[in-house]
């Protein structure tokens, strides 16, 4: 059903079954990658693992060819904030952190999830930005429920990031998801409580704040995709796809 001027779909039971399957497939592929991340692996290896595992599950990598994106997965290392392009020239080294963002299309529906991983022993700063990003994602999820407003979600995430001495990237946010990878609404991870779109049961959304260790400013690489922190400091991100329910939400990409 589409509601009023918001034009945001609320999914019924049959579609929710498909959303769950797509979310589970994306989460399983992310876990498949996680188990293989070691020093010496290249981000092109990750791309291959994602293609193989997604196909094994009967899915398609949603990101491949999306607005011309040249790979099946985004691999964002250290100061790369998001949309890193896998490459045989980028090899993981002890001490790196890497966000792997997997989106799977299965039976006409999409599931989208990411996590940031440590390669071997990492610095205290790296641990801090990873932990902050995970907690910020979970703080946003904790606010999602029917009748909550998007400003409530953004404020909760931004306040926690600041309290932990980090910052929220402004240029990118979450999104509605379902029959397309990216749908309305746009979800900012800053905002004012009591403002913004009111959520309804049956909406599917992603909660995926990008957290920088210091300044929130970002710069774009010449490849047209890769986004980096302007000051070269570390960035981390975690993402779940969630379904809004009357008293909270169901995490569709969890359980791995
Ligand atoms: N999965 C990303 C997200 O969380 C989308 C990246 S679009 C791509 O929204 F084209 F860069 F793959
Ligand atoms: Co997303
Ligand atoms: Co994603």
mmCIF file of C-alpha atoms and ligand atoms in Angstrom:
data_model
loop_
_atom_site.group_PDB
_atom_site.id
_atom_site.type_symbol
_atom_site.label_atom_id
_atom_site.label_comp_id
_atom_site.label_asym_id
_atom_site.label_seq_id
_atom_site.Cartn_x
_atom_site.Cartn_y
_atom_site.Cartn_z
ATOM 1 C CA UNK A 1 0.000 0.000 0.000
ATOM 2 C CA UNK A 2 1.121 3.555 -0.651
ATOM 3 C CA UNK A 3 0.152 6.192 1.872
ATOM 4 C CA UNK A 4 -0.696 9.807 1.125
ATOM 5 C CA UNK A 5 1.978 12.196 -0.039
ATOM 6 C CA UNK A 6 4.795 10.211 1.540
ATOM 7 C CA UNK A 7 4.641 7.564 -1.239
ATOM 8 C CA UNK A 8 6.379 5.051 0.976
ATOM 9 C CA UNK A 9 5.332 1.449 0.640
ATOM 10 C CA UNK A 10 4.133 -0.506 3.668
ATOM 11 C CA UNK A 11 4.699 -4.197 2.933
ATOM 12 C CA UNK A 12 2.098 -6.889 3.520
ATOM 13 C CA UNK A 13 2.712 -10.440 4.752
ATOM 14 C CA UNK A 14 3.695 -12.007 1.393
ATOM 15 C CA UNK A 15 6.191 -9.256 0.637
ATOM 16 C CA UNK A 16 7.571 -9.445 4.183
ATOM 17 C CA UNK A 17 8.400 -13.121 3.614
ATOM 18 C CA UNK A 18 10.446 -12.100 0.555
ATOM 19 C CA UNK A 19 12.086 -9.192 2.392
ATOM 20 C CA UNK A 20 13.142 -11.606 5.139
ATOM 21 C CA UNK A 21 14.638 -14.027 2.608
ATOM 22 C CA UNK A 22 16.580 -11.263 0.835
ATOM 23 C CA UNK A 23 17.806 -9.888 4.169
ATOM 24 C CA UNK A 24 18.924 -13.331 5.346
ATOM 25 C CA UNK A 25 20.766 -13.962 2.071
ATOM 26 C CA UNK A 26 22.654 -10.650 2.307
ATOM 27 C CA UNK A 27 23.557 -11.346 5.956
ATOM 28 C CA UNK A 28 24.760 -14.845 5.113
ATOM 29 C CA UNK A 29 26.963 -13.544 2.289
ATOM 30 C CA UNK A 30 28.444 -10.918 4.608
ATOM 31 C CA UNK A 31 29.220 -13.702 7.115
ATOM 32 C CA UNK A 32 30.775 -15.767 4.299
ATOM 33 C CA UNK A 33 33.140 -12.848 3.590
ATOM 34 C CA UNK A 34 33.832 -12.194 7.280
ATOM 35 C CA UNK A 35 35.125 -15.738 7.754
ATOM 36 C CA UNK A 36 37.653 -15.265 4.927
ATOM 37 C CA UNK A 37 39.184 -11.871 5.737
ATOM 38 C CA UNK A 38 42.898 -12.287 6.379
ATOM 39 C CA UNK A 39 46.038 -10.230 5.740
ATOM 40 C CA UNK A 40 47.060 -10.656 2.103
ATOM 41 C CA UNK A 41 43.522 -11.021 0.744
ATOM 42 C CA UNK A 42 42.677 -8.386 -1.858
ATOM 43 C CA UNK A 43 39.408 -6.499 -2.090
ATOM 44 C CA UNK A 44 38.997 -8.129 -5.523
ATOM 45 C CA UNK A 45 38.985 -11.487 -3.677
ATOM 46 C CA UNK A 46 36.073 -10.138 -1.590
ATOM 47 C CA UNK A 47 34.230 -9.197 -4.774
ATOM 48 C CA UNK A 48 34.675 -12.753 -6.078
ATOM 49 C CA UNK A 49 33.463 -14.278 -2.787
ATOM 50 C CA UNK A 50 30.372 -12.066 -2.882
ATOM 51 C CA UNK A 51 29.555 -12.996 -6.483
ATOM 52 C CA UNK A 52 30.002 -16.733 -5.774
ATOM 53 C CA UNK A 53 28.061 -16.775 -2.502
ATOM 54 C CA UNK A 54 25.237 -14.572 -3.777
ATOM 55 C CA UNK A 55 24.787 -16.825 -6.824
ATOM 56 C CA UNK A 56 24.847 -19.935 -4.618
ATOM 57 C CA UNK A 57 21.893 -18.479 -2.719
ATOM 58 C CA UNK A 58 19.972 -17.818 -5.925
ATOM 59 C CA UNK A 59 20.405 -14.062 -5.655
ATOM 60 C CA UNK A 60 21.911 -11.208 -7.632
ATOM 61 C CA UNK A 61 24.338 -8.592 -6.288
ATOM 62 C CA UNK A 62 22.176 -5.436 -6.309
ATOM 63 C CA UNK A 63 25.129 -3.070 -6.435
ATOM 64 C CA UNK A 64 26.694 -4.504 -9.640
ATOM 65 C CA UNK A 65 26.050 -1.910 -12.357
ATOM 66 C CA UNK A 66 24.001 0.317 -10.055
ATOM 67 C CA UNK A 67 24.444 3.795 -11.600
ATOM 68 C CA UNK A 68 27.466 2.160 -13.252
ATOM 69 C CA UNK A 69 29.094 0.849 -10.049
ATOM 70 C CA UNK A 70 31.671 -1.627 -11.424
ATOM 71 C CA UNK A 71 31.596 -4.341 -8.735
ATOM 72 C CA UNK A 72 29.311 -6.599 -6.701
ATOM 73 C CA UNK A 73 30.252 -5.184 -3.292
ATOM 74 C CA UNK A 74 31.625 -2.008 -1.704
ATOM 75 C CA UNK A 75 34.937 -2.488 0.133
ATOM 76 C CA UNK A 76 36.000 0.584 2.133
ATOM 77 C CA UNK A 77 39.408 0.422 3.844
ATOM 78 C CA UNK A 78 40.637 2.733 6.681
ATOM 79 C CA UNK A 79 39.972 6.363 5.624
ATOM 80 C CA UNK A 80 37.534 5.265 2.896
ATOM 81 C CA UNK A 81 34.082 6.220 4.176
ATOM 82 C CA UNK A 82 32.009 4.292 1.612
ATOM 83 C CA UNK A 83 31.713 3.033 -1.981
ATOM 84 C CA UNK A 84 35.260 1.691 -2.182
ATOM 85 C CA UNK A 85 35.712 -0.254 -5.442
ATOM 86 C CA UNK A 86 37.270 -3.726 -5.072
ATOM 87 C CA UNK A 87 40.678 -3.990 -6.718
ATOM 88 C CA UNK A 88 43.443 -6.609 -6.989
ATOM 89 C CA UNK A 89 45.836 -3.773 -6.059
ATOM 90 C CA UNK A 90 44.239 -3.232 -2.631
ATOM 91 C CA UNK A 91 45.546 -5.940 -0.306
ATOM 92 C CA UNK A 92 44.538 -6.122 3.335
ATOM 93 C CA UNK A 93 47.287 -5.701 5.889
ATOM 94 C CA UNK A 94 47.449 -6.351 9.607
ATOM 95 C CA UNK A 95 46.058 -3.273 11.376
ATOM 96 C CA UNK A 96 43.599 -2.288 8.602
ATOM 97 C CA UNK A 97 39.869 -1.874 9.101
ATOM 98 C CA UNK A 98 37.469 -2.612 6.257
ATOM 99 C CA UNK A 99 33.764 -2.087 5.736
ATOM 100 C CA UNK A 100 32.151 -4.689 3.495
ATOM 101 C CA UNK A 101 28.687 -3.667 2.226
ATOM 102 C CA UNK A 102 26.581 -6.460 0.704
ATOM 103 C CA UNK A 103 23.240 -5.929 -1.027
ATOM 104 C CA UNK A 104 21.385 -8.945 -2.434
ATOM 105 C CA UNK A 105 18.367 -9.110 -4.701
ATOM 106 C CA UNK A 106 16.350 -12.292 -4.236
ATOM 107 C CA UNK A 107 12.916 -13.017 -5.707
ATOM 108 C CA UNK A 108 12.381 -9.344 -6.517
ATOM 109 C CA UNK A 109 13.335 -7.901 -3.114
ATOM 110 C CA UNK A 110 16.555 -6.451 -1.729
ATOM 111 C CA UNK A 111 18.427 -6.855 1.557
ATOM 112 C CA UNK A 112 21.301 -4.512 2.471
ATOM 113 C CA UNK A 113 23.838 -4.950 5.269
ATOM 114 C CA UNK A 114 27.389 -3.994 6.106
ATOM 115 C CA UNK A 115 29.932 -4.339 8.874
ATOM 116 C CA UNK A 116 33.427 -3.045 9.581
ATOM 117 C CA UNK A 117 36.064 -5.677 10.354
ATOM 118 C CA UNK A 118 39.508 -5.585 11.946
ATOM 119 C CA UNK A 119 42.398 -7.249 10.102
ATOM 120 C CA UNK A 120 44.518 -8.760 12.861
ATOM 121 C CA UNK A 121 45.511 -6.462 15.724
ATOM 122 C CA UNK A 122 44.321 -2.858 15.264
ATOM 123 C CA UNK A 123 44.990 0.454 17.035
ATOM 124 C CA UNK A 124 42.896 1.749 19.928
ATOM 125 C CA UNK A 125 41.601 4.493 17.597
ATOM 126 C CA UNK A 126 40.493 1.894 15.073
ATOM 127 C CA UNK A 127 38.751 -0.126 17.782
ATOM 128 C CA UNK A 128 37.042 3.018 19.028
ATOM 129 C CA UNK A 129 35.625 4.090 15.659
ATOM 130 C CA UNK A 130 34.396 0.545 14.948
ATOM 131 C CA UNK A 131 32.737 0.258 18.351
ATOM 132 C CA UNK A 132 31.187 3.721 18.008
ATOM 133 C CA UNK A 133 29.797 2.946 14.548
ATOM 134 C CA UNK A 134 28.230 -0.287 15.776
ATOM 135 C CA UNK A 135 26.698 1.387 18.815
ATOM 136 C CA UNK A 136 25.379 4.272 16.698
ATOM 137 C CA UNK A 137 23.699 1.849 14.278
ATOM 138 C CA UNK A 138 22.132 -0.001 17.212
ATOM 139 C CA UNK A 139 21.037 3.265 18.890
ATOM 140 C CA UNK A 140 19.218 4.198 15.680
ATOM 141 C CA UNK A 141 17.560 0.780 15.445
ATOM 142 C CA UNK A 142 16.423 1.066 19.082
ATOM 143 C CA UNK A 143 14.327 4.134 18.192
ATOM 144 C CA UNK A 144 12.599 2.628 15.132
ATOM 145 C CA UNK A 145 8.930 1.798 15.735
ATOM 146 C CA UNK A 146 5.573 2.790 14.255
ATOM 147 C CA UNK A 147 4.769 6.466 15.025
ATOM 148 C CA UNK A 148 8.418 7.379 15.757
ATOM 149 C CA UNK A 149 9.784 10.110 13.502
ATOM 150 C CA UNK A 150 12.939 10.127 11.402
ATOM 151 C CA UNK A 151 14.256 13.074 13.438
ATOM 152 C CA UNK A 152 14.118 10.825 16.522
ATOM 153 C CA UNK A 153 16.391 8.309 14.772
ATOM 154 C CA UNK A 154 18.849 10.935 13.528
ATOM 155 C CA UNK A 155 19.084 12.679 16.894
ATOM 156 C CA UNK A 156 19.738 9.418 18.761
ATOM 157 C CA UNK A 157 22.582 8.469 16.407
ATOM 158 C CA UNK A 158 24.194 11.919 16.314
ATOM 159 C CA UNK A 159 24.059 12.390 20.097
ATOM 160 C CA UNK A 160 25.790 9.061 20.718
ATOM 161 C CA UNK A 161 28.471 9.730 18.095
ATOM 162 C CA UNK A 162 29.262 13.096 19.705
ATOM 163 C CA UNK A 163 29.232 11.650 23.220
ATOM 164 C CA UNK A 164 31.867 9.152 22.076
ATOM 165 C CA UNK A 165 33.988 11.883 20.440
ATOM 166 C CA UNK A 166 33.238 10.893 16.837
ATOM 167 C CA UNK A 167 31.193 12.496 14.052
ATOM 168 C CA UNK A 168 28.409 11.528 11.644
ATOM 169 C CA UNK A 169 28.928 11.950 7.893
ATOM 170 C CA UNK A 170 26.241 14.272 6.512
ATOM 171 C CA UNK A 171 26.454 13.481 2.806
ATOM 172 C CA UNK A 172 25.063 9.926 2.992
ATOM 173 C CA UNK A 173 22.255 8.275 4.914
ATOM 174 C CA UNK A 174 19.935 5.320 5.033
ATOM 175 C CA UNK A 175 17.038 4.638 2.702
ATOM 176 C CA UNK A 176 13.829 2.822 2.171
ATOM 177 C CA UNK A 177 14.332 -0.603 0.552
ATOM 178 C CA UNK A 178 12.182 -3.320 -0.990
ATOM 179 C CA UNK A 179 11.560 -3.807 -4.695
ATOM 180 C CA UNK A 180 14.486 -1.436 -5.297
ATOM 181 C CA UNK A 181 17.743 -1.173 -3.331
ATOM 182 C CA UNK A 182 17.218 2.534 -2.756
ATOM 183 C CA UNK A 183 13.699 3.872 -2.169
ATOM 184 C CA UNK A 184 12.152 6.783 -0.289
ATOM 185 C CA UNK A 185 12.625 7.990 2.380
ATOM 186 C CA UNK A 186 16.171 9.293 2.736
ATOM 187 C CA UNK A 187 17.275 8.746 6.345
ATOM 188 C CA UNK A 188 19.677 11.308 7.790
ATOM 189 C CA UNK A 189 21.611 10.303 10.905
ATOM 190 C CA UNK A 190 21.446 13.791 12.348
ATOM 191 C CA UNK A 191 18.242 15.632 13.129
ATOM 192 C CA UNK A 192 15.772 16.985 15.624
ATOM 193 C CA UNK A 193 13.476 14.856 17.776
ATOM 194 C CA UNK A 194 9.809 15.229 16.895
ATOM 195 C CA UNK A 195 10.577 16.298 13.308
ATOM 196 C CA UNK A 196 10.537 14.456 10.027
ATOM 197 C CA UNK A 197 8.559 11.606 8.523
ATOM 198 C CA UNK A 198 6.437 9.531 10.883
ATOM 199 C CA UNK A 199 7.161 5.802 10.518
ATOM 200 C CA UNK A 200 4.420 3.234 9.908
ATOM 201 C CA UNK A 201 4.349 -0.507 10.472
ATOM 202 C CA UNK A 202 5.392 -2.364 7.319
ATOM 203 C CA UNK A 203 7.988 0.162 6.115
ATOM 204 C CA UNK A 204 11.423 -1.331 5.350
ATOM 205 C CA UNK A 205 14.455 0.896 5.991
ATOM 206 C CA UNK A 206 18.203 0.770 6.391
ATOM 207 C CA UNK A 207 19.988 2.141 9.452
ATOM 208 C CA UNK A 208 23.596 2.742 8.383
ATOM 209 C CA UNK A 209 25.369 5.759 9.879
ATOM 210 C CA UNK A 210 28.893 6.447 8.616
ATOM 211 C CA UNK A 211 31.044 7.450 11.592
ATOM 212 C CA UNK A 212 34.350 9.332 11.382
ATOM 213 C CA UNK A 213 36.970 9.325 14.119
ATOM 214 C CA UNK A 214 37.408 13.110 13.846
ATOM 215 C CA UNK A 215 35.999 15.588 11.306
ATOM 216 C CA UNK A 216 32.778 14.661 9.454
ATOM 217 C CA UNK A 217 34.035 16.200 6.200
ATOM 218 C CA UNK A 218 34.498 13.929 3.189
ATOM 219 C CA UNK A 219 36.171 14.174 -0.224
ATOM 220 C CA UNK A 220 35.548 12.239 -3.451
ATOM 221 C CA UNK A 221 38.312 10.365 -5.277
ATOM 222 C CA UNK A 222 38.882 10.836 -8.993
ATOM 223 C CA UNK A 223 37.261 7.437 -9.719
ATOM 224 C CA UNK A 224 33.833 9.019 -9.147
ATOM 225 C CA UNK A 225 32.884 6.542 -6.388
ATOM 226 C CA UNK A 226 35.374 6.271 -3.528
ATOM 227 C CA UNK A 227 34.570 8.625 -0.638
ATOM 228 C CA UNK A 228 37.312 9.406 1.925
ATOM 229 C CA UNK A 229 37.563 11.416 5.106
ATOM 230 C CA UNK A 230 38.873 14.887 4.257
ATOM 231 C CA UNK A 231 41.425 14.747 7.099
ATOM 232 C CA UNK A 232 42.598 11.192 6.355
ATOM 233 C CA UNK A 233 41.323 9.825 9.663
ATOM 234 C CA UNK A 234 39.514 6.511 10.067
ATOM 235 C CA UNK A 235 35.836 5.892 9.263
ATOM 236 C CA UNK A 236 33.572 2.945 10.094
ATOM 237 C CA UNK A 237 30.011 1.850 9.356
ATOM 238 C CA UNK A 238 27.499 -0.853 10.215
ATOM 239 C CA UNK A 239 24.201 -1.361 8.375
ATOM 240 C CA UNK A 240 21.045 -3.354 8.936
ATOM 241 C CA UNK A 241 17.818 -3.558 6.976
ATOM 242 C CA UNK A 242 14.847 -3.340 9.364
ATOM 243 C CA UNK A 243 11.078 -3.733 9.110
ATOM 244 C CA UNK A 244 9.037 -1.261 11.171
ATOM 245 C CA UNK A 245 6.524 -2.909 13.525
ATOM 246 C CA UNK A 246 3.900 -1.497 15.880
ATOM 247 C CA UNK A 247 6.188 -1.794 18.909
ATOM 248 C CA UNK A 248 9.692 -1.694 17.431
ATOM 249 C CA UNK A 249 11.307 -3.279 14.421
ATOM 250 C CA UNK A 250 12.420 -6.614 13.051
ATOM 251 C CA UNK A 251 16.073 -6.710 11.965
ATOM 252 C CA UNK A 252 15.994 -8.475 8.595
ATOM 253 C CA UNK A 253 19.771 -8.801 8.184
ATOM 254 C CA UNK A 254 20.673 -9.951 11.698
ATOM 255 C CA UNK A 255 21.448 -13.302 13.239
ATOM 256 C CA UNK A 256 24.856 -13.937 11.660
HETATM 257 N N1 LIG B 1 24.806 -0.785 -0.264
HETATM 258 C C1 LIG B 1 24.973 0.642 -0.358
HETATM 259 C C2 LIG B 1 23.996 1.254 0.642
HETATM 260 O O1 LIG B 1 24.063 0.894 1.773
HETATM 261 C C3 LIG B 1 24.740 1.125 -1.755
HETATM 262 C C4 LIG B 1 25.972 1.392 -2.491
HETATM 263 S S1 LIG B 1 25.564 1.877 -4.093
HETATM 264 C C5 LIG B 1 26.895 1.391 -5.006
HETATM 265 O O2 LIG B 1 23.111 1.972 0.350
HETATM 266 F F1 LIG B 1 26.568 1.666 -6.216
HETATM 267 F F2 LIG B 1 27.967 2.051 -4.587
HETATM 268 F F3 LIG B 1 27.108 0.112 -4.866
HETATM 269 CO CO1 LIG B 2 22.010 0.880 2.342
HETATM 270 CO CO1 LIG B 3 24.600 -1.128 2.029
#
